[in-house]
Amino acid sequence: MSSFKDQLQREVCVYTICDSTVSVMAGMSDTADELALRAYDSTTGASYLCQLSESALLQMQSSLTDQPDWASFFLAIHNAFHSGGVSVNRVEGRPVPAAAAAFSAAGADRGSNVASSLEVQCIGGVKGKYAVFILDYTADGQQRYIMEHLVRSHATYCHPKEFEQRLARLRTEEEAARAKRDGLDRELVALNENLTRNREKLKIYLDRKAELLATLGTHSTDNTDNLWKLIKEKEQKAVDENNQSQLANPLRDRRCKDFDPLLLRMIKSLYLSPEQCDSSSPADRVVMPFSQAELAAQVGLLDDKRAALWRALGTIDSWNFRVFDIQCAMSGDDYLSLSFQPNGGSLFVTLYALFCKNDFLHRFNIDEQVALNWISAVEAGYHGNPYHNSMHAADVLQITYFIIICGGLKKRCELSDLQVFAALLAAAIHDFDHPGINNNFHIKTSSHLATLYNDRSVLENLHVSSVFELMKNPAFDLLSSFSAAERHEIRDTMIEMVLATDMGSHGKYVASLKGKMQERSTFTKPEEQVLGLAIALKMADVSNCGRPLDIYLPWGAKVSDEFYQQGDRERNRGLDCSPFMNRLEPNLAKSQIAFMTYIISPFFEQIAELLPDMRFAVGLVEENKAYWACHDDS
Ligand code: AMP
Ligand code: ZN
């Protein structure tokens, strides 16, 4: 029969966790001649210890086992630890030693619950047999580390529950690591995309630079003095030319050199005959239309791209108008190039077509040269943003026109031609100079513009004021032929309409529309007319949500692309990403459904009350919403 010490020294440490909070270990003491029980209470951070000699354990032997030998005693302890037969009971009441109070102060408020001792109960293999060990609090700060270290080195997870807990922890860690990896992968893709975009941007800038340098002739670019002098001379020459632009004006020689003169002629011919025009009139200063026979011949010669453009122009009265087809034919739908477009883009084509279709130049005696200057400068003032670019302006322009004419607003509000003209200008400029980041970004970064406009409709103020600043230059003064009163009315209407596109004021406008509709059945007072026009532009601005799916989806992708770029900028500055702008947490489906449910559907419903001919758009929004219901990307 082996002695107590022999048996003790043969036993490995046994270890268990009770209540998921207290770790208990039984094994040899440091002196190797006593049984040591150590415990660590993770809820309070307190450690407990008892060391029992052979004589102290003798009376426990019989309470734990029937066999009066140490091998059976240790086996019973071993089995209890390995089968969940160990439980603990915290004993309060006895004063906690001073060291415990010290621990309590350092222990982040946990020490107040420190038990003075723990009762560790081991159930023996035989019914009714058990032993209770009293472990006293110990201020030994190493206890916790000893326990953890031993657990790790022995890998002594005894109870199946412990394995489960450990496995669950590992699974959670694995999931978190995988999510992190996915996030990093997405960020990498975004960074690569940014890099590609910036490379393309650089290429466009370099091409543009080469083009500009070529126009400066053979002067050396090394000699900056010469270059500067040349630019100054060119500028002065431009200023000296009466009524000519101080800015680059490709139409100065009246031959529409940089625009496609053939295309302009064809567009004008769609709506006006040579008999209706007079080359000596300012309104026909640049473009004289073809006869119908000549036009038909020209149409027959169009290449595929231009033919698509031509077909799209033929649907300018339709809700299904595809601005993409016009843009692609003009300079491609690559948003980075949209701010250059030396031959004009979709905004140029659409606005010129609408001017001709409504015969605005003749009606208001507008100089065609100035009109073309204005259109091209407005188009060039749009940045190469994914969404807020000149193609968006062209789209909103056409839909505003649709709502006024086909949707019945002109009739319902008894609008004048002057008001319709002002509305088209407002739509064309409504996002002029948009930097691709929203009002909130400006406000939260205290940008110059936010300060300039006192955090109120920052961008919308910018859009209108920049264009009116441009119009101070006679070469771009589209309104010079109007009387002072008319100029005032056009300006007022444009300001009201563009400021209304601030989505921060959306609720106010919808409430105002509802209120006015409840007041009386007609909608023809001047303030009602302006409100009607503002509502039309607002609807056009978010109309992508109610367009056929093949038009809506590309716009949805573009708006989210721009949102993600803003999110990138916020992240780079250490700011929280704005809602729906974090590409690391994609949720296009959710954001689109939310936008349509809470903003678009109620808005379109209200408009349908004012303009019953627009009710079809409510149904289209529902169709687009249904698309996302089965295409979740999150
Ligand atoms: P604007 O900035 O003038 O174009 O105002 C319209 C605003 O409506 C945009 O800035 C977007 O915030 C929002 N918007 C338009 N279309 C969508 C869309 N499909 N999804 C989410 N937001 C949109
Ligand atoms: Zn817009």
XYZ file of C-alpha atoms and ligand atoms in Angstrom:
658
model
C 0.000 0.000 0.000
C 1.574 3.299 -1.012
C 2.134 6.011 1.542
C 0.394 9.385 1.438
C 3.470 11.113 0.034
C 4.093 8.464 -2.626
C 0.524 8.723 -3.756
C 0.491 12.540 -3.633
C 3.598 12.782 -5.757
C 2.202 10.368 -8.307
C -0.974 12.432 -8.871
C -1.130 15.056 -11.612
C -3.019 18.259 -10.897
C -6.731 18.057 -11.437
C -8.729 21.018 -12.411
C -12.361 22.066 -12.846
C -14.583 25.111 -13.202
C -17.618 25.540 -10.949
C -20.575 27.833 -11.819
C -18.524 28.977 -14.868
C -16.834 31.446 -12.545
C -14.633 29.674 -10.013
C -11.601 27.688 -11.127
C -10.523 25.019 -8.652
C -7.361 22.977 -8.793
C -6.123 20.179 -6.584
C -2.513 19.043 -6.594
C 0.756 18.965 -4.778
C 1.737 21.916 -2.597
C 4.937 23.843 -3.343
C 6.733 21.813 -0.668
C 5.542 18.544 -2.291
C 4.337 17.059 1.020
C 0.829 18.464 1.284
C -2.335 18.424 -0.806
C -2.969 21.970 -2.084
C -6.350 23.211 -3.265
C -6.276 26.493 -5.113
C -9.239 28.480 -6.381
C -9.683 31.631 -8.375
C -13.010 33.486 -8.415
C -13.250 35.354 -11.722
C -16.238 37.435 -10.587
C -14.256 39.122 -7.822
C -10.703 38.410 -8.913
C -9.990 36.840 -5.524
C -7.771 33.791 -4.932
C -8.168 31.083 -2.301
C -5.849 28.434 -0.975
C -5.668 25.563 1.485
C -2.805 23.145 2.085
C -3.522 19.952 3.973
C -1.022 17.578 5.494
C -1.484 13.824 5.839
C -2.793 14.177 9.396
C -5.266 16.897 8.455
C -6.611 14.715 5.680
C -6.922 11.533 7.656
C -10.436 12.197 8.933
C -11.561 13.277 5.470
C -10.424 9.994 4.026
C -13.335 8.058 5.501
C -15.922 10.719 4.639
C -14.959 10.498 0.979
C -14.397 6.807 0.409
C -15.104 3.407 1.950
C -11.520 2.253 1.400
C -8.990 3.267 4.085
C -6.086 3.894 1.692
C -4.654 6.979 0.018
C -4.911 5.574 -3.515
C -8.731 5.337 -3.157
C -8.848 8.801 -1.602
C -6.950 10.402 -4.485
C -8.963 8.393 -7.015
C -12.192 9.723 -5.485
C -10.894 13.310 -5.772
C -9.742 12.652 -9.297
C -13.152 11.258 -10.305
C -15.027 14.114 -8.632
C -12.983 16.685 -10.580
C -13.448 14.795 -13.846
C -17.177 14.191 -13.553
C -18.587 17.507 -12.384
C -18.662 16.317 -8.768
C -17.094 19.492 -7.382
C -19.105 22.482 -6.208
C -18.216 25.672 -4.380
C -19.923 27.765 -1.825
C -18.790 31.298 -1.023
C -18.537 31.894 2.706
C -19.227 35.443 3.817
C -19.161 36.824 7.317
C -15.578 36.308 8.256
C -13.652 39.593 7.970
C -11.657 39.860 4.759
C -7.997 40.427 5.553
C -6.517 43.883 5.000
C -4.820 42.678 1.843
C -8.230 41.866 0.408
C -9.347 45.426 1.027
C -6.298 46.612 -0.865
C -7.185 44.233 -3.682
C -10.715 45.581 -3.582
C -9.514 49.151 -4.138
C -7.434 48.105 -7.114
C -9.926 45.580 -8.379
C -12.299 47.872 -10.221
C -15.057 47.700 -7.649
C -15.137 43.922 -7.579
C -13.572 43.540 -4.171
C -16.659 44.562 -2.219
C -18.113 41.075 -2.876
C -14.969 39.155 -2.032
C -15.796 36.098 0.052
C -13.479 35.454 2.976
C -13.314 31.750 2.127
C -14.678 29.122 -0.221
C -16.107 25.748 0.698
C -15.144 23.247 -1.974
C -17.256 20.094 -1.851
C -16.074 16.883 -3.539
C -18.613 14.130 -4.043
C -17.118 10.677 -3.582
C -17.792 7.658 -5.765
C -19.945 5.990 -3.073
C -23.429 7.227 -2.265
C -23.551 9.770 0.556
C -19.781 10.187 0.692
C -18.284 13.638 0.266
C -15.516 15.851 1.616
C -15.531 19.608 2.196
C -12.340 21.622 1.955
C -12.192 25.182 3.302
C -10.016 27.448 1.137
C -9.060 30.765 2.682
C -8.695 34.018 0.832
C -5.099 34.663 -0.144
C -3.631 37.969 -1.229
C -1.172 36.099 -3.432
C -1.607 37.972 -6.746
C 0.164 35.178 -8.636
C -2.590 32.683 -8.003
C -4.622 33.616 -11.040
C -1.610 33.323 -13.340
C -0.582 30.040 -11.799
C -4.050 28.674 -12.422
C -4.265 29.886 -15.976
C -0.811 28.647 -16.774
C -1.462 25.231 -15.328
C -4.732 24.927 -17.141
C -3.031 25.756 -20.390
C -0.014 23.539 -19.925
C -2.037 20.556 -18.725
C -4.898 21.262 -21.115
C -7.032 19.905 -18.344
C -10.519 20.606 -19.447
C -12.282 17.992 -17.496
C -15.934 18.562 -17.861
C -17.689 18.261 -21.253
C -19.281 21.620 -20.541
C -15.848 23.167 -20.473
C -15.098 21.772 -23.908
C -18.377 23.181 -25.171
C -17.637 26.583 -23.713
C -14.152 26.588 -25.124
C -15.436 25.491 -28.528
C -18.123 28.174 -28.512
C -15.500 30.779 -27.653
C -13.253 29.597 -30.473
C -16.164 29.656 -32.901
C -17.018 33.233 -31.924
C -13.394 34.227 -32.329
C -13.275 32.493 -35.702
C -16.426 34.305 -36.834
C -15.049 37.676 -35.713
C -11.767 36.982 -37.497
C -13.619 35.977 -40.662
C -15.794 39.123 -40.544
C -12.661 41.198 -40.074
C -11.014 39.485 -43.033
C -14.102 40.098 -45.208
C -14.094 43.758 -44.175
C -10.413 44.094 -45.030
C -10.997 42.353 -48.371
C -13.743 44.818 -49.194
C -11.577 47.747 -48.159
C -8.818 46.409 -50.385
C -11.199 46.242 -53.336
C -12.334 49.803 -52.606
C -8.768 51.045 -52.372
C -7.884 49.332 -55.635
C -10.906 50.893 -57.278
C -9.883 54.291 -55.931
C -6.399 53.752 -57.254
C -7.692 52.837 -60.705
C -10.034 55.818 -60.665
C -7.258 58.164 -59.667
C -5.004 56.761 -62.379
C -7.753 57.369 -64.913
C -8.314 60.845 -63.517
C -4.629 61.558 -63.789
C -4.625 60.376 -67.381
C -7.556 62.665 -68.189
C -5.788 65.606 -66.513
C -2.560 64.865 -68.350
C -4.376 64.605 -71.694
C -6.128 67.862 -70.959
C -2.834 69.457 -70.005
C -1.248 68.258 -73.237
C -4.194 69.653 -75.161
C -3.897 73.044 -73.461
C -0.156 73.131 -73.960
C -0.643 72.322 -77.628
C -2.939 75.328 -77.982
C -0.154 77.472 -76.578
C 1.945 76.639 -79.625
C 5.655 76.124 -79.569
C 6.421 78.207 -76.509
C 8.625 76.398 -74.095
C 6.884 75.173 -71.014
C 10.157 75.236 -69.123
C 10.091 78.979 -69.125
C 7.215 79.698 -66.793
C 7.563 83.454 -67.344
C 6.815 83.027 -71.033
C 3.931 80.704 -70.398
C 2.398 83.043 -67.874
C 2.801 85.999 -70.246
C 1.144 84.056 -73.017
C -1.814 83.118 -70.858
C -2.185 86.716 -69.739
C -2.085 87.935 -73.355
C -4.717 85.407 -74.335
C -6.886 86.434 -71.426
C -6.541 90.108 -72.281
C -7.454 89.420 -75.892
C -10.580 87.637 -74.720
C -11.555 90.542 -72.462
C -10.970 93.034 -75.270
C -13.279 91.279 -77.665
C -16.580 92.953 -77.140
C -19.237 90.782 -75.536
C -17.012 87.743 -75.521
C -16.251 85.321 -72.771
C -13.369 85.795 -70.357
C -13.496 82.074 -69.887
C -12.565 79.541 -72.485
C -15.214 79.935 -75.135
C -15.080 77.337 -77.860
C -17.847 79.008 -79.817
C -16.146 82.364 -80.231
C -15.673 81.962 -83.965
C -19.361 81.090 -84.340
C -18.675 77.874 -86.120
C -19.409 75.623 -83.174
C -15.901 74.350 -83.592
C -15.731 72.295 -80.464
C -19.300 71.146 -80.613
C -20.649 68.964 -83.294
C -22.256 71.492 -85.651
C -23.957 68.752 -87.614
C -25.605 67.353 -84.490
C -26.781 70.838 -83.430
C -28.282 71.394 -86.867
C -30.039 68.061 -86.749
C -31.452 68.744 -83.281
C -32.716 72.161 -84.288
C -34.240 70.694 -87.458
C -36.253 68.223 -85.370
C -38.334 71.074 -84.011
C -37.859 74.100 -86.298
C -37.960 74.503 -90.080
C -35.623 76.808 -92.061
C -38.673 79.002 -92.725
C -39.124 79.601 -88.988
C -35.516 80.780 -88.655
C -33.594 83.807 -89.832
C -29.809 83.759 -89.888
C -29.741 87.481 -89.107
C -31.717 86.941 -85.880
C -29.719 86.517 -82.634
C -31.763 83.382 -81.944
C -30.355 81.728 -85.092
C -26.892 83.192 -84.925
C -25.097 79.889 -84.752
C -27.282 77.122 -86.162
C -29.604 77.079 -89.168
C -31.838 74.007 -89.445
C -31.999 71.517 -92.310
C -35.121 71.012 -94.378
C -37.050 67.848 -93.520
C -35.653 66.077 -96.601
C -32.091 67.051 -95.692
C -32.673 65.913 -92.118
C -33.970 62.525 -93.247
C -30.834 62.084 -95.371
C -28.603 62.952 -92.412
C -30.445 60.529 -90.120
C -29.792 57.773 -92.645
C -26.049 58.406 -92.336
C -25.832 58.118 -88.539
C -23.498 55.531 -87.055
C -24.821 53.119 -84.391
C -24.007 55.339 -81.411
C -25.484 58.452 -82.950
C -28.507 56.438 -84.076
C -29.069 55.429 -80.426
C -28.757 59.082 -79.423
C -31.257 60.034 -82.078
C -33.725 57.391 -80.936
C -33.344 58.586 -77.320
C -34.024 62.191 -78.362
C -37.216 60.968 -79.974
C -38.452 59.948 -76.502
C -37.839 63.328 -74.859
C -41.556 63.469 -74.003
C -41.435 60.101 -72.282
C -40.919 58.930 -68.673
C -38.703 56.208 -70.195
C -36.217 58.705 -71.702
C -32.746 57.123 -71.559
C -30.216 59.826 -70.857
C -27.495 57.142 -70.755
C -27.846 56.576 -74.510
C -27.271 60.255 -75.208
C -24.350 60.430 -72.810
C -22.676 57.328 -74.262
C -22.924 58.665 -77.787
C -21.480 62.036 -76.765
C -18.540 61.147 -74.560
C -19.171 57.843 -72.832
C -20.759 57.127 -69.492
C -17.436 57.236 -67.629
C -18.196 59.678 -64.865
C -14.626 60.882 -64.547
C -14.731 62.366 -68.026
C -18.064 64.089 -67.508
C -16.506 67.336 -66.383
C -14.550 67.806 -69.627
C -16.562 66.663 -72.625
C -15.006 68.887 -75.286
C -17.867 68.072 -77.631
C -20.638 68.478 -75.077
C -22.558 65.798 -73.258
C -26.101 64.779 -72.423
C -26.922 68.003 -70.563
C -25.805 70.056 -73.528
C -27.875 68.019 -75.975
C -30.982 67.745 -73.800
C -31.139 71.428 -72.877
C -30.475 72.619 -76.411
C -33.163 70.230 -77.674
C -35.678 71.540 -75.128
C -34.836 75.151 -75.984
C -35.507 74.355 -79.667
C -38.583 72.220 -78.977
C -40.180 75.086 -77.010
C -38.750 77.703 -79.389
C -37.508 79.631 -76.340
C -34.701 81.418 -78.190
C -37.076 83.052 -80.668
C -39.794 83.662 -78.117
C -37.523 85.442 -75.683
C -35.137 86.859 -78.273
C -32.167 85.056 -76.718
C -28.794 85.211 -78.455
C -28.062 81.632 -79.565
C -24.344 82.161 -79.103
C -24.867 83.194 -75.476
C -27.313 80.312 -74.962
C -24.719 77.809 -76.204
C -22.023 79.445 -74.081
C -24.291 79.216 -71.058
C -25.231 75.597 -71.630
C -21.628 74.543 -72.156
C -20.389 76.460 -69.109
C -23.145 75.003 -66.936
C -22.340 71.493 -68.145
C -18.622 72.051 -67.554
C -19.390 73.299 -64.029
C -20.530 69.837 -63.009
C -17.808 67.667 -61.488
C -16.870 64.135 -62.513
C -18.819 62.602 -59.601
C -20.336 59.127 -59.830
C -23.871 60.489 -59.336
C -23.997 64.278 -58.996
C -22.705 64.962 -62.491
C -24.038 66.608 -65.649
C -25.804 63.413 -66.737
C -27.883 63.513 -63.531
C -28.680 67.170 -64.345
C -29.772 66.154 -67.859
C -31.960 63.388 -66.459
C -33.579 65.685 -63.887
C -34.060 68.358 -66.563
C -35.948 66.007 -68.874
C -38.128 64.626 -66.068
C -38.930 68.135 -64.784
C -40.041 68.985 -68.298
C -42.100 65.782 -68.415
C -43.889 66.568 -65.135
C -44.678 70.110 -66.248
C -45.961 69.250 -69.719
C -47.039 65.581 -69.734
C -47.691 65.262 -65.991
C -50.096 68.190 -66.195
C -48.420 70.744 -63.898
C -48.511 73.509 -66.509
C -52.247 73.075 -66.884
C -52.985 72.576 -63.176
C -51.030 75.673 -62.127
C -51.688 77.718 -65.298
C -47.965 78.295 -65.717
C -46.638 80.884 -68.158
C -43.952 80.098 -70.755
C -41.601 82.263 -68.741
C -42.152 80.047 -65.695
C -41.563 76.896 -67.741
C -38.349 78.443 -69.105
C -37.207 79.344 -65.566
C -38.036 75.801 -64.428
C -35.852 74.238 -67.127
C -32.954 76.508 -66.156
C -33.433 75.590 -62.485
C -33.396 71.878 -63.301
C -30.276 72.224 -65.463
C -28.321 74.014 -62.731
C -29.815 72.332 -59.666
C -26.579 70.491 -58.696
C -24.047 72.833 -60.399
C -20.557 72.581 -58.879
C -21.651 69.701 -56.593
C -18.478 68.360 -54.944
C -19.761 64.791 -54.439
C -20.129 65.140 -50.674
C -23.359 66.178 -48.999
C -24.425 69.042 -46.747
C -23.846 67.018 -43.579
C -20.223 66.388 -44.508
C -19.693 70.119 -45.067
C -21.349 70.975 -41.786
C -19.555 68.376 -39.669
C -16.155 69.325 -41.089
C -16.900 73.075 -40.806
C -15.966 73.548 -44.443
C -15.608 76.955 -46.006
C -18.964 76.539 -47.769
C -20.726 75.556 -44.540
C -19.427 78.718 -42.916
C -20.291 80.818 -45.961
C -23.906 79.614 -45.988
C -24.293 79.249 -42.208
C -25.004 75.505 -42.406
C -28.289 76.228 -44.252
C -28.814 74.346 -47.535
C -25.106 74.750 -48.127
C -24.859 73.033 -51.524
C -28.180 74.267 -52.866
C -27.097 77.858 -52.156
C -23.824 77.121 -53.906
C -25.547 75.719 -57.020
C -27.659 78.811 -57.650
C -25.271 81.500 -56.565
C -22.390 80.153 -58.681
C -24.524 80.207 -61.816
C -25.765 83.747 -61.186
C -22.169 84.769 -60.632
C -21.302 83.226 -64.012
C -24.127 85.165 -65.640
C -22.537 88.460 -64.626
C -20.207 87.822 -67.554
C -22.029 89.116 -70.671
C -20.913 86.093 -72.682
C -22.983 83.911 -70.344
C -25.813 86.293 -69.543
C -28.659 84.178 -70.797
C -31.219 86.601 -69.359
C -29.954 89.820 -70.961
C -32.909 90.150 -73.320
C -35.512 89.994 -70.538
C -36.975 93.027 -68.742
C -35.854 93.714 -65.184
C -39.164 92.373 -63.842
C -38.858 89.188 -65.884
C -35.251 88.678 -64.821
C -36.380 89.090 -61.253
C -39.158 86.523 -61.673
C -36.880 83.999 -63.370
C -34.204 84.426 -60.703
C -36.734 84.100 -57.877
C -38.264 80.969 -59.374
C -34.857 79.373 -59.903
C -33.763 80.136 -56.330
C -37.002 78.783 -54.829
C -36.852 75.636 -56.922
C -33.209 74.762 -56.329
C -33.319 75.474 -52.588
C -36.291 73.098 -52.373
C -34.058 70.211 -53.505
C -32.356 70.168 -50.092
C -33.631 66.842 -48.730
C -33.181 68.296 -45.254
C -36.282 70.417 -45.955
C -38.241 67.623 -47.623
C -40.822 67.228 -44.844
C -41.527 70.949 -44.839
C -42.299 70.957 -48.569
C -44.517 67.879 -48.443
C -46.465 69.379 -45.519
C -46.805 72.664 -47.365
C -48.111 70.895 -50.487
C -50.622 68.957 -48.400
C -51.738 72.102 -46.556
C -52.227 74.147 -49.712
C -54.165 71.336 -51.394
C -56.519 71.180 -48.425
C -57.068 74.966 -48.516
C -58.650 75.100 -51.974
C -59.120 73.014 -55.071
C -57.206 75.236 -57.520
C -53.451 75.682 -57.462
C -52.879 78.852 -59.468
C -51.810 81.600 -57.035
C -48.220 82.791 -57.625
C -46.986 81.100 -54.438
C -48.803 77.902 -55.412
C -47.243 78.018 -58.871
C -43.763 78.334 -57.409
C -44.487 75.561 -54.910
C -45.793 73.377 -57.748
C -42.584 73.971 -59.711
C -40.440 73.275 -56.656
C -42.314 70.017 -56.096
C -41.812 69.081 -59.767
C -38.042 69.585 -59.486
C -37.947 67.694 -56.198
C -39.814 64.802 -57.758
C -37.541 64.807 -60.801
C -34.506 64.864 -58.492
C -35.493 61.581 -56.847
C -37.424 60.242 -59.838
C -34.868 57.459 -60.444
C -36.703 55.458 -57.744
C -39.857 55.525 -59.867
C -38.310 54.906 -63.280
C -38.409 51.540 -65.064
C -35.985 49.059 -63.485
C -33.398 49.257 -66.298
C -33.097 53.007 -65.687
C -33.512 52.934 -61.904
C -30.832 50.300 -61.172
C -27.884 52.142 -62.787
C -28.859 55.305 -60.891
C -29.111 53.347 -57.640
C -25.595 51.990 -58.227
C -24.258 55.473 -58.997
C -25.783 57.076 -55.907
C -24.443 54.322 -53.675
C -21.008 54.589 -55.339
C -20.914 58.273 -54.439
C -22.177 57.572 -50.912
C -19.379 55.014 -50.435
C -16.795 57.514 -51.660
C -18.054 59.968 -49.037
C -17.862 57.159 -46.460
C -14.215 56.568 -47.486
C -13.442 60.232 -46.952
C -15.135 60.172 -43.558
C -13.193 57.053 -42.530
C -9.928 58.571 -43.719
C -10.594 61.588 -41.518
C -11.348 59.393 -38.520
C -15.047 60.318 -38.598
C -17.950 57.904 -38.289
C -19.292 56.889 -41.684
C -22.688 58.434 -42.374
C -25.610 55.993 -42.526
C -25.588 53.854 -45.692
C -22.161 55.240 -46.710
C -19.902 52.560 -45.274
C -18.740 50.237 -48.045
C -17.453 47.876 -45.401
C -21.046 47.252 -44.352
C -22.911 47.101 -47.677
C -26.669 47.390 -47.411
C -27.941 48.787 -50.693
C -31.141 46.739 -50.548
C -32.011 47.895 -47.054
C -31.188 51.546 -47.762
C -33.127 51.583 -51.017
C -36.181 49.971 -49.475
C -36.043 52.420 -46.551
C -35.598 55.455 -48.833
C -38.489 54.405 -51.052
C -40.790 53.402 -48.188
C -40.332 56.425 -45.962
C -39.544 59.193 -48.460
C -40.484 58.358 -52.023
C -43.801 56.477 -51.767
C -45.573 59.027 -49.507
C -44.150 61.879 -51.618
C -45.222 60.416 -54.955
C -48.615 59.560 -53.475
C -49.118 63.218 -52.501
C -48.038 64.372 -55.967
C -50.499 61.951 -57.550
C -53.240 63.765 -55.622
C -52.140 67.036 -57.234
C -51.382 65.551 -60.652
C -53.408 62.393 -61.322
C -51.472 61.804 -64.547
C -48.396 61.112 -62.417
C -50.005 58.288 -60.425
C -48.282 55.636 -62.564
C -44.988 56.543 -60.840
C -46.341 55.273 -57.493
C -46.696 51.792 -59.007
C -43.190 51.879 -60.474
C -41.729 52.646 -57.034
C -43.492 49.554 -55.679
C -42.001 47.452 -58.502
C -38.497 48.724 -57.736
C -38.985 48.070 -54.031
C -40.074 44.515 -54.858
C -36.813 44.024 -56.766
C -34.761 44.657 -53.616
C -36.946 42.412 -51.529
C -35.320 39.482 -53.346
C -31.854 40.955 -53.977
C -30.458 41.598 -50.511
C -26.739 42.458 -50.628
C -26.078 42.898 -46.916
P -29.745 66.048 -54.992
O -28.535 66.014 -54.133
O -30.199 67.422 -55.358
O -29.640 65.163 -56.188
O -30.904 65.529 -54.012
C -31.474 64.292 -54.064
C -30.950 63.436 -52.939
O -31.813 62.332 -52.820
C -29.581 62.852 -53.229
O -28.531 63.629 -52.784
C -29.619 61.558 -52.486
O -29.241 61.770 -51.147
C -31.089 61.197 -52.484
N -31.345 60.141 -53.473
C -31.739 60.247 -54.756
N -31.899 59.042 -55.316
C -31.607 58.140 -54.358
C -31.583 56.723 -54.301
N -31.904 55.956 -55.337
N -31.218 56.159 -53.134
C -30.900 56.878 -52.054
N -30.902 58.210 -52.035
C -31.254 58.841 -53.178
Zn -29.914 66.348 -57.956
